Coordinates of C-alpha atoms and ligand atoms in Angstrom, one line a residue:
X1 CA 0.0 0.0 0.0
X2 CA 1.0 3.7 -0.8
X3 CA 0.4 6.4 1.5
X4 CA -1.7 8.3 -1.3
X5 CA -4.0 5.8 -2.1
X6 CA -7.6 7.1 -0.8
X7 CA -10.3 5.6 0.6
X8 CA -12.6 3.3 -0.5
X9 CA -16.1 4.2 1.4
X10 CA -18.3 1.2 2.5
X11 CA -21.4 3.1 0.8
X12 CA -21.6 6.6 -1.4
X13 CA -25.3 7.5 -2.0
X14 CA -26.1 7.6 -5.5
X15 CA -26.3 10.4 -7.7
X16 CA -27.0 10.5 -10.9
X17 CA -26.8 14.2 -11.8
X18 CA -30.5 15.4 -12.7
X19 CA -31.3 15.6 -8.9
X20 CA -31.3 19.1 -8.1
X21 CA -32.6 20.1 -11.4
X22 CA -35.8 18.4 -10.8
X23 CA -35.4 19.6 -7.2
X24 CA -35.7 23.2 -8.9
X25 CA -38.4 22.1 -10.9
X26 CA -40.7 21.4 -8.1
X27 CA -40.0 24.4 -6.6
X28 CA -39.7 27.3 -9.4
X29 CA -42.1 26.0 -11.8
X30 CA -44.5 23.7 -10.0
X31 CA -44.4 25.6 -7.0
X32 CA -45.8 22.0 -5.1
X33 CA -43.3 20.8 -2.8
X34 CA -45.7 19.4 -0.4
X35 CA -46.7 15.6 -1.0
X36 CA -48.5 13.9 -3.8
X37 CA -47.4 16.4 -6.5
X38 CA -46.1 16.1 -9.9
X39 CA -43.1 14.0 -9.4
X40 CA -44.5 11.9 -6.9
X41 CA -47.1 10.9 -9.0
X42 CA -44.4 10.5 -11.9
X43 CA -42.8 7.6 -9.0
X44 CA -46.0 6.2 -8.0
X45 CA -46.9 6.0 -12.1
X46 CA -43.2 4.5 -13.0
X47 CA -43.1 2.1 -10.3
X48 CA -46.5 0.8 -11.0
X49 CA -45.9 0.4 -14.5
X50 CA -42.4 -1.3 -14.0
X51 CA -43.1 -3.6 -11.2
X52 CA -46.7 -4.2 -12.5
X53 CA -48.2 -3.2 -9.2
X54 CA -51.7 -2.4 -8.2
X55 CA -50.9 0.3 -5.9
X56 CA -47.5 2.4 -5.0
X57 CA -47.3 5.5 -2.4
X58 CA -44.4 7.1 -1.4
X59 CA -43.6 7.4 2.3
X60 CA -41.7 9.7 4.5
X61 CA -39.4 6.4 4.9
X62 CA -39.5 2.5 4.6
X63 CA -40.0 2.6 8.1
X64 CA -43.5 4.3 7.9
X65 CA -44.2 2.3 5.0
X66 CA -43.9 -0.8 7.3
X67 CA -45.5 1.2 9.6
X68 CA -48.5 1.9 7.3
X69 CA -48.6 -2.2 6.9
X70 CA -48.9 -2.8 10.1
X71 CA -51.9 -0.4 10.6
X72 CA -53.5 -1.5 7.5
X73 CA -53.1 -5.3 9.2
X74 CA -55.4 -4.4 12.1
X75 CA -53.3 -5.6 14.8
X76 CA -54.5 -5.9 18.1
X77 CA -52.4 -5.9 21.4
X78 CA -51.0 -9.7 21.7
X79 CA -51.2 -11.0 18.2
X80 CA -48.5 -12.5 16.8
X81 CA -46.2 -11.4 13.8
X82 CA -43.4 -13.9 12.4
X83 CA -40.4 -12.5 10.7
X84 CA -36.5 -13.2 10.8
X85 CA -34.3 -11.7 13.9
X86 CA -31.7 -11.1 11.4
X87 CA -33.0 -8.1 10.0
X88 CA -33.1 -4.1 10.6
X89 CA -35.2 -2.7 14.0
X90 CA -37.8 -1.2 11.5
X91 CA -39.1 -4.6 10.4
X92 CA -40.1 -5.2 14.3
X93 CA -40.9 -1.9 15.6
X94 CA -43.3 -1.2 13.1
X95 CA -45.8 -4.2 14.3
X96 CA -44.4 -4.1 18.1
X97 CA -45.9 -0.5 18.0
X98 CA -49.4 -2.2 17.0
X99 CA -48.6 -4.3 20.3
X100 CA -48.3 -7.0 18.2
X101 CA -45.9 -9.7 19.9
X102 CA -42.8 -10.8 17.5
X103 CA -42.1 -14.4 16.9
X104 CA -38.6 -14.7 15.3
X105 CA -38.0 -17.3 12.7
X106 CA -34.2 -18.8 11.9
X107 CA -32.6 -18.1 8.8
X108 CA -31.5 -20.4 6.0
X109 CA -27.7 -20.0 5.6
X110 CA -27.3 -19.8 2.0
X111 CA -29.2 -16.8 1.2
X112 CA -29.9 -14.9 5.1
X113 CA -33.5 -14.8 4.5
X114 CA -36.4 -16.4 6.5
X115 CA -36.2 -20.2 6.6
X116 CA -39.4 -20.8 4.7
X117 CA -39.7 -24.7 6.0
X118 CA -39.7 -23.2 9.5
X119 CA -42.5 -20.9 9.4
X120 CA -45.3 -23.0 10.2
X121 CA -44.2 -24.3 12.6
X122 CA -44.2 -21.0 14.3
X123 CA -48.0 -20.0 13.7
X124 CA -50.0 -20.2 16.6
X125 CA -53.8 -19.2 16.9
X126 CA -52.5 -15.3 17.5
X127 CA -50.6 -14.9 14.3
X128 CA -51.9 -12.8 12.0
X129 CA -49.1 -11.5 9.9
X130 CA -45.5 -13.3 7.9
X131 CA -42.7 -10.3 7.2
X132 CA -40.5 -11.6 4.5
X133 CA -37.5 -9.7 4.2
X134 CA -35.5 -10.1 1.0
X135 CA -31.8 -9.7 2.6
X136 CA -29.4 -8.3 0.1
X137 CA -32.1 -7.8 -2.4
X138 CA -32.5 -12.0 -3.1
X139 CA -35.9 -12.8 -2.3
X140 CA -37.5 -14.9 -0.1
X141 CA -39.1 -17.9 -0.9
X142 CA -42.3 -16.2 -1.7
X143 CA -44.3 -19.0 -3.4
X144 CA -43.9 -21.5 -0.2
X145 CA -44.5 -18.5 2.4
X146 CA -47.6 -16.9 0.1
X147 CA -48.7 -20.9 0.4
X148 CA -48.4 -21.1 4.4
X149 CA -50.0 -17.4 4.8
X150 CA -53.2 -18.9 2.4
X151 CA -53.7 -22.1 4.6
X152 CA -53.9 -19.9 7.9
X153 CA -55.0 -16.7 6.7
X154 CA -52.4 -14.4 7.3
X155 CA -51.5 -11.7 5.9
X156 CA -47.6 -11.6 3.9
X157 CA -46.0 -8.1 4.4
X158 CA -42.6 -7.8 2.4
X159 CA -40.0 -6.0 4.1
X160 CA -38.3 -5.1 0.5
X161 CA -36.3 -2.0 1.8
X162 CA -33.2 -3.8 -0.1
X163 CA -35.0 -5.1 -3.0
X164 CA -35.8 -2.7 -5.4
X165 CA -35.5 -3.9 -9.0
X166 CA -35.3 -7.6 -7.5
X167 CA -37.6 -10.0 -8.7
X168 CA -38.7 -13.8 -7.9
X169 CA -40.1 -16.2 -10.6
X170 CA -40.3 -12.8 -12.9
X171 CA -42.4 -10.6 -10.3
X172 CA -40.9 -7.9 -8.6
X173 CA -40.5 -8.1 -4.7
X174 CA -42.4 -5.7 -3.0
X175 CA -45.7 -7.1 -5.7
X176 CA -46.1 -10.9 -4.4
X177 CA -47.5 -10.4 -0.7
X178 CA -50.8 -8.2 0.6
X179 CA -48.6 -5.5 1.1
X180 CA -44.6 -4.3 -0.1
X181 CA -42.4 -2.3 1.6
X182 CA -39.5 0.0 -0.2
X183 CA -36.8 2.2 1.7
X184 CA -34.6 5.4 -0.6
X185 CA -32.7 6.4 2.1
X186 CA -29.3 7.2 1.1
X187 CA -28.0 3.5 1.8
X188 CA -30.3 1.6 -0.6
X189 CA -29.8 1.2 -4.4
X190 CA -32.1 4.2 -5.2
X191 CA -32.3 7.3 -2.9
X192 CA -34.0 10.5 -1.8
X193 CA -32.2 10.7 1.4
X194 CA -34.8 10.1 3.7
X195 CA -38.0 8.0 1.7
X196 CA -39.7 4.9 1.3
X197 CA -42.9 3.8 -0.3
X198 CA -45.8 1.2 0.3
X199 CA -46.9 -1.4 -2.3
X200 CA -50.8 -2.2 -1.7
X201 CA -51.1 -5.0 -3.7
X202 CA -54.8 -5.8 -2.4
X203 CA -57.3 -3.4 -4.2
X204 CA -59.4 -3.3 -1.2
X205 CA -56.4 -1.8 1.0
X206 CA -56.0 0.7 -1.3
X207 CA -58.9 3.7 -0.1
X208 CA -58.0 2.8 3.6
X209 CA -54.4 3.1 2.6
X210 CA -54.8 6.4 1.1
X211 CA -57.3 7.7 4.1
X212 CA -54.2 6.5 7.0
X213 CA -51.2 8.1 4.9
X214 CA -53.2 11.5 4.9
X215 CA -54.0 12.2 8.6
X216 CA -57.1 9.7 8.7
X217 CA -58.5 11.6 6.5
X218 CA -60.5 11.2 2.9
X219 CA -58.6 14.1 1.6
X220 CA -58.3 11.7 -1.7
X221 CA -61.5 11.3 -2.5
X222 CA -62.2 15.2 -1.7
X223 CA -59.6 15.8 -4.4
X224 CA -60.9 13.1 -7.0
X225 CA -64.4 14.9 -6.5
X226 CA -66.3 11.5 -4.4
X227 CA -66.8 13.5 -1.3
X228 CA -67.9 17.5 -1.2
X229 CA -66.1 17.8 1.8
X230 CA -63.2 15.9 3.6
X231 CA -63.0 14.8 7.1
X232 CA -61.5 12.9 10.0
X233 CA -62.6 9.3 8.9
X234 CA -60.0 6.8 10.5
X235 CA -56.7 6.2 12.0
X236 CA -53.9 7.6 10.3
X237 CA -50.8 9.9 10.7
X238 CA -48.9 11.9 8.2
X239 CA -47.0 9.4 6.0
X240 CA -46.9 11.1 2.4
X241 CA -43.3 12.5 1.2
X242 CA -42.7 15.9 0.0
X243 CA -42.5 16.7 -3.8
X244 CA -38.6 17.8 -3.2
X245 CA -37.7 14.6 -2.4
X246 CA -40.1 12.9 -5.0
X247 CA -38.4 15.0 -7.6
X248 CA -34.7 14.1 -6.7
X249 CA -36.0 10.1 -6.7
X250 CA -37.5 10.6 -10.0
X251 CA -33.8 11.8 -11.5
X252 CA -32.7 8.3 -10.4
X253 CA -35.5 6.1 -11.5
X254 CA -35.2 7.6 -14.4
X255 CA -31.7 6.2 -14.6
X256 CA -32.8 2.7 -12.7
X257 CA -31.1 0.6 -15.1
X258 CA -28.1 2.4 -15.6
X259 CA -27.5 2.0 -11.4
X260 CA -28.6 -1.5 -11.4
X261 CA -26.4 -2.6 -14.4
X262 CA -23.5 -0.8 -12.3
X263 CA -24.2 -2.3 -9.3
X264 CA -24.5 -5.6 -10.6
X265 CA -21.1 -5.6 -12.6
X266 CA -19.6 -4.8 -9.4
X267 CA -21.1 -7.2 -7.5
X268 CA -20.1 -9.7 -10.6
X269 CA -16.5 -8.8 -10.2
X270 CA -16.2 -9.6 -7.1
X271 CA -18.2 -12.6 -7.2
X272 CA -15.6 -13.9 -9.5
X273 CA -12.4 -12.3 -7.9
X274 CA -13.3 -13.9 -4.9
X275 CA -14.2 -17.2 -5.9
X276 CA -10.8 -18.7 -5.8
X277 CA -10.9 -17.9 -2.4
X278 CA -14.3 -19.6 -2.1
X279 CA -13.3 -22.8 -4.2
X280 CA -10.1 -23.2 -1.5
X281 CA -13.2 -23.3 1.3
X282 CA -11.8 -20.7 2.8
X283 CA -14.9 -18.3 2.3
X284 CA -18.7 -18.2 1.4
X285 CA -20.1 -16.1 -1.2
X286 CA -23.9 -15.3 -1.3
X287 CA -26.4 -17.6 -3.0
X288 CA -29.0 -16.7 -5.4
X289 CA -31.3 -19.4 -6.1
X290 CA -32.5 -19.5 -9.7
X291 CA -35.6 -18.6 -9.3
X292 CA -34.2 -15.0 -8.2
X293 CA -33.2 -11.7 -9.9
X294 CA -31.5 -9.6 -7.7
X295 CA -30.1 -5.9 -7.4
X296 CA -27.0 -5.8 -6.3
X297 CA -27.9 -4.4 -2.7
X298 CA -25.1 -6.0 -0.8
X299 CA -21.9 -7.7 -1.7
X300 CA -21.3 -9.7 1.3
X301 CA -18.6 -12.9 2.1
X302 CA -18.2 -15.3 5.2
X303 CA -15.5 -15.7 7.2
X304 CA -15.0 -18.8 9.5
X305 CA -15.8 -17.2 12.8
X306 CA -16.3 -13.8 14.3
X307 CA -12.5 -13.6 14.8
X308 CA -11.2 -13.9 11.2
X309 CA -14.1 -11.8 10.2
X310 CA -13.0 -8.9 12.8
X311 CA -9.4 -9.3 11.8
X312 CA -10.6 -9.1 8.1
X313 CA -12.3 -6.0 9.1
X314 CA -9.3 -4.5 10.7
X315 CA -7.1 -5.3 8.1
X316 CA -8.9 -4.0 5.1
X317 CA -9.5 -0.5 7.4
X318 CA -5.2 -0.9 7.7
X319 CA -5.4 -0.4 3.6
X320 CA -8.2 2.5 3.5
X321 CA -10.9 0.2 2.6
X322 CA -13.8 0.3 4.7
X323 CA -16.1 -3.1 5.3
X324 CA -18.4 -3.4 7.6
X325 CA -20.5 -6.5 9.3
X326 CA -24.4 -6.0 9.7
X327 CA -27.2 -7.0 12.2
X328 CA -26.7 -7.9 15.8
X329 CA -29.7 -10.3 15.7
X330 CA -32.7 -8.9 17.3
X331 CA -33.9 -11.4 19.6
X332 CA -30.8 -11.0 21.7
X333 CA -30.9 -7.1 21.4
X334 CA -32.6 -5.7 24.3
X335 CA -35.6 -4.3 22.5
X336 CA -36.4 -7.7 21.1
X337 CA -36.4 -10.2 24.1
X338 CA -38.9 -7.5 25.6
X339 CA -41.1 -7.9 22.9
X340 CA -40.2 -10.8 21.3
X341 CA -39.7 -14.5 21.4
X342 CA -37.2 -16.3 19.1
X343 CA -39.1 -20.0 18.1
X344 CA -37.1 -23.2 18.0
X345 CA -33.8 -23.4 17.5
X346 CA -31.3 -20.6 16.7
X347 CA -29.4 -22.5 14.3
X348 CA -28.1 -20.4 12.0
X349 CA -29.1 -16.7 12.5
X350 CA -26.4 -15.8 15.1
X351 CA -23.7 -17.6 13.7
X352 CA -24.1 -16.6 10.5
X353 CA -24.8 -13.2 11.4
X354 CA -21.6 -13.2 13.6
X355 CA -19.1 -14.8 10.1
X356 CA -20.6 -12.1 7.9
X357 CA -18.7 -9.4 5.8
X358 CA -19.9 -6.5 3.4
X359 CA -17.4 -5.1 1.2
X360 CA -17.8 -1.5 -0.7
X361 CA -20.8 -1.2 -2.7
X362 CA -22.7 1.7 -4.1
X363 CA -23.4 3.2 -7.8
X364 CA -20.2 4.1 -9.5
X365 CA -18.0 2.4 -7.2
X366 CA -14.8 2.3 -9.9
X367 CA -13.3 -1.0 -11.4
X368 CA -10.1 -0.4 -10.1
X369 CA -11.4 0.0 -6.6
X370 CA -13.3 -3.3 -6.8
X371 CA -9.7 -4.7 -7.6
X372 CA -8.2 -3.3 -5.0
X373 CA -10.9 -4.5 -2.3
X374 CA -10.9 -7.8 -4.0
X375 CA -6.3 -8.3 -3.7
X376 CA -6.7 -7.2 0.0
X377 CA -9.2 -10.1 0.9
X378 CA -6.8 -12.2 -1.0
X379 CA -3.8 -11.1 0.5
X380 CA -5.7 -11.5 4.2
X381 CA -6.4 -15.0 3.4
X382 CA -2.7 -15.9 1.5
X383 CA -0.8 -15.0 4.7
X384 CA -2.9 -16.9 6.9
Ligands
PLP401 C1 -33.4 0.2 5.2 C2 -34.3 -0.9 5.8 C3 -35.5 -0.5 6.4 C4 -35.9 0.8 6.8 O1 -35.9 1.8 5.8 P1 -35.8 3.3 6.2 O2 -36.1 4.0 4.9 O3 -34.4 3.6 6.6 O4 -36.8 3.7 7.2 C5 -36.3 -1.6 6.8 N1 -36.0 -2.9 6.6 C6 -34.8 -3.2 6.0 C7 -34.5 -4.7 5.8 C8 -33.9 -2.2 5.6 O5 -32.8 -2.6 5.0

């Protein structure tokens, strides 16, 4: 190593360029900058189209947009909501705020998503919801979990924060449960800072859906001319995102597949620069079963044990390159075991979760750098 070389970040948000000029547009010439404007509805119409969904609404956040799920699921205090523990806070907070009591699920090892043949055995006469979460933007096993949700009437909420532009037997995640859940903040493929949105993929959520996003109100139906007058009709709380933020999205779905073509050639490289390590079975690279498209979200690797993985860690931050390891599994966070209960047998989620490794990846993350990331894992492993 030099002393000049520079750093490689863990994560850059994207930025395609058109941002603030559409930014300016909302302001200067559409003079809406408040929620549901022009370029929102230019999101909500492009996702719709693309992803061949019934429904999309931008959130203030993916968070709310789970949150918005959860509402739209009816919970009552004490019933029961399965998901993974290895996955974000937001996934559980959202239905924990509904008092909704969380039943975490193991993960399967290959891909870090919800163990689909250990579901049922977790559903109990309380549970009322499943929360997929598409880890890395590889999706769940949707058609076995979509099965299980139909034979005890549950409702399928996809966490698909990471999964943008990720699909699963050809639909897009986020379209195969009741309900999808996006995030755009600045650490996901496609960004307006702060954002999210909620895919309503049930035609008969939709009018609730619109009434608990604007203040519990049927301020929709006022402006499509149903009602004369609009009023406080239902739960609800301000969940729609302002038109600045819709507008610098727009600049990047605009350019979707440019940033998921990028992303993906990154992630291919490494893929392949690291799989003589892989071959030697001295790390594991991420699955993607076939019947998955996926985004690019994540480049992640597995080291033997948390030890390598924080010596890894330390040696890569040695040589300006920044990785980082992700969830601290949330049945053993504090949060969790007071609101949670973890069902059967933690077999994989926390030592998996403890092995695992994400290298540098965001759009326009350059070749060279990939390299460089990809001869410093190499040369961890070669002198050990
Ligand atoms: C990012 C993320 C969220 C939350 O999204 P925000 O937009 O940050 O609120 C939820 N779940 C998962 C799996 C995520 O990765």
């Amino acid at each position: 190593m030099t002393m000049t070389e520079s750093v490689v970040n863990f994560n850059i948000p994207p930025y395609v360029g058109t941002e603030m000029d559409y930014v300016r547009e909302a302001a200067e010439i559409n003079h809406k900058i408040c929620g549901d404007g022009p370029f929102s509805r230019k999101c909500h119409a492009w996702m719709e189209e693309r992803f061949n969904a019934e429904k999309v609404l931008l959130t203030t956040s993916g968070t709310a947009a789970l949150e918005m799920a959860a509402v739209l699921c009816d919970l009552k205090p004490g019933d029961e909501v399965i998901l993974p523990s290895f996955t974000f806070s937001s996934t559980a907070t959202a239905f924990q705020a509904m008092g909704a009591t969380l039943v975490f699920v193991d993960v399967r090892p290959d891909t870090m998503n919800i163990d689909e043949a250990k579901i049922e055995a977790a559903v109990t006469e309380r549970t009322r919801v499943i929360v997929p979460v598409h880890y890395a933007g590889v999706a769940c096993e949707m058609d076995a979990i979509i099965k299980i949700a139909r034979r005890h009437n549950l409702i399928v909420v996809e966490d698909a924060a990471q999964a943008v532009m990720s699909t699963y037997k050809g639909r897009a995640c986020g379209t195969i449960g009741t309900f999808g859940c996006y995030s755009f903040h600045e650490t996901k493929n496609y960004s307006m800072g702060e954002g999210g949105a909620i895919v309503i993929n049930d035609p008969t959520y939709i009018e609730r859906a619109e009434i608990i996003r604007e203040k519990g109100t049927n301020r929709q139906r006022f402006f499509r001319g149903q009602v004369d007058k609009y009023t406080w009709v239902d739960r609800g709380s301000s969940y729609l995102q302002s038109d600045l933020n819709a507008a610098y999205l727009w600049a990047q779905l605009e350019q979707a597949d440019k940033i998921n073509e990028d992303r993906l050639a990154t992630w291919a490289a490494y893929y392949e620069g690291l799989s003589p390590l892989a071959k030697s079975g001295l790390i594991e690279l991420p699955a993607v079963p076939p019947e998955c498209v996926h985004n690019a979200h994540m480049f992640y690797l597995k080291c033997t044990d948390l030890a390598e993985r924080s010596e890894l860690i330390a040696h890569l931050r040695a040589r300006n390159i920044q990785s980082v390891f992700h969830y601290i599994p949330l049945h053993s966070s504090p949060a969790g075991k007071m609101f949670g209960r973890f069902h059967g047998e933690d077999e994989f989620t926390t030592r998996e979760s403890e092995r695992l490794v994400r290298l540098p990846m965001y759009y326009g993350l350059s070749p060279e750098d990939v390299r460089r990331v990809i001869c410093e894992v190499r040369a961890f492993y070669d002198a050990r």
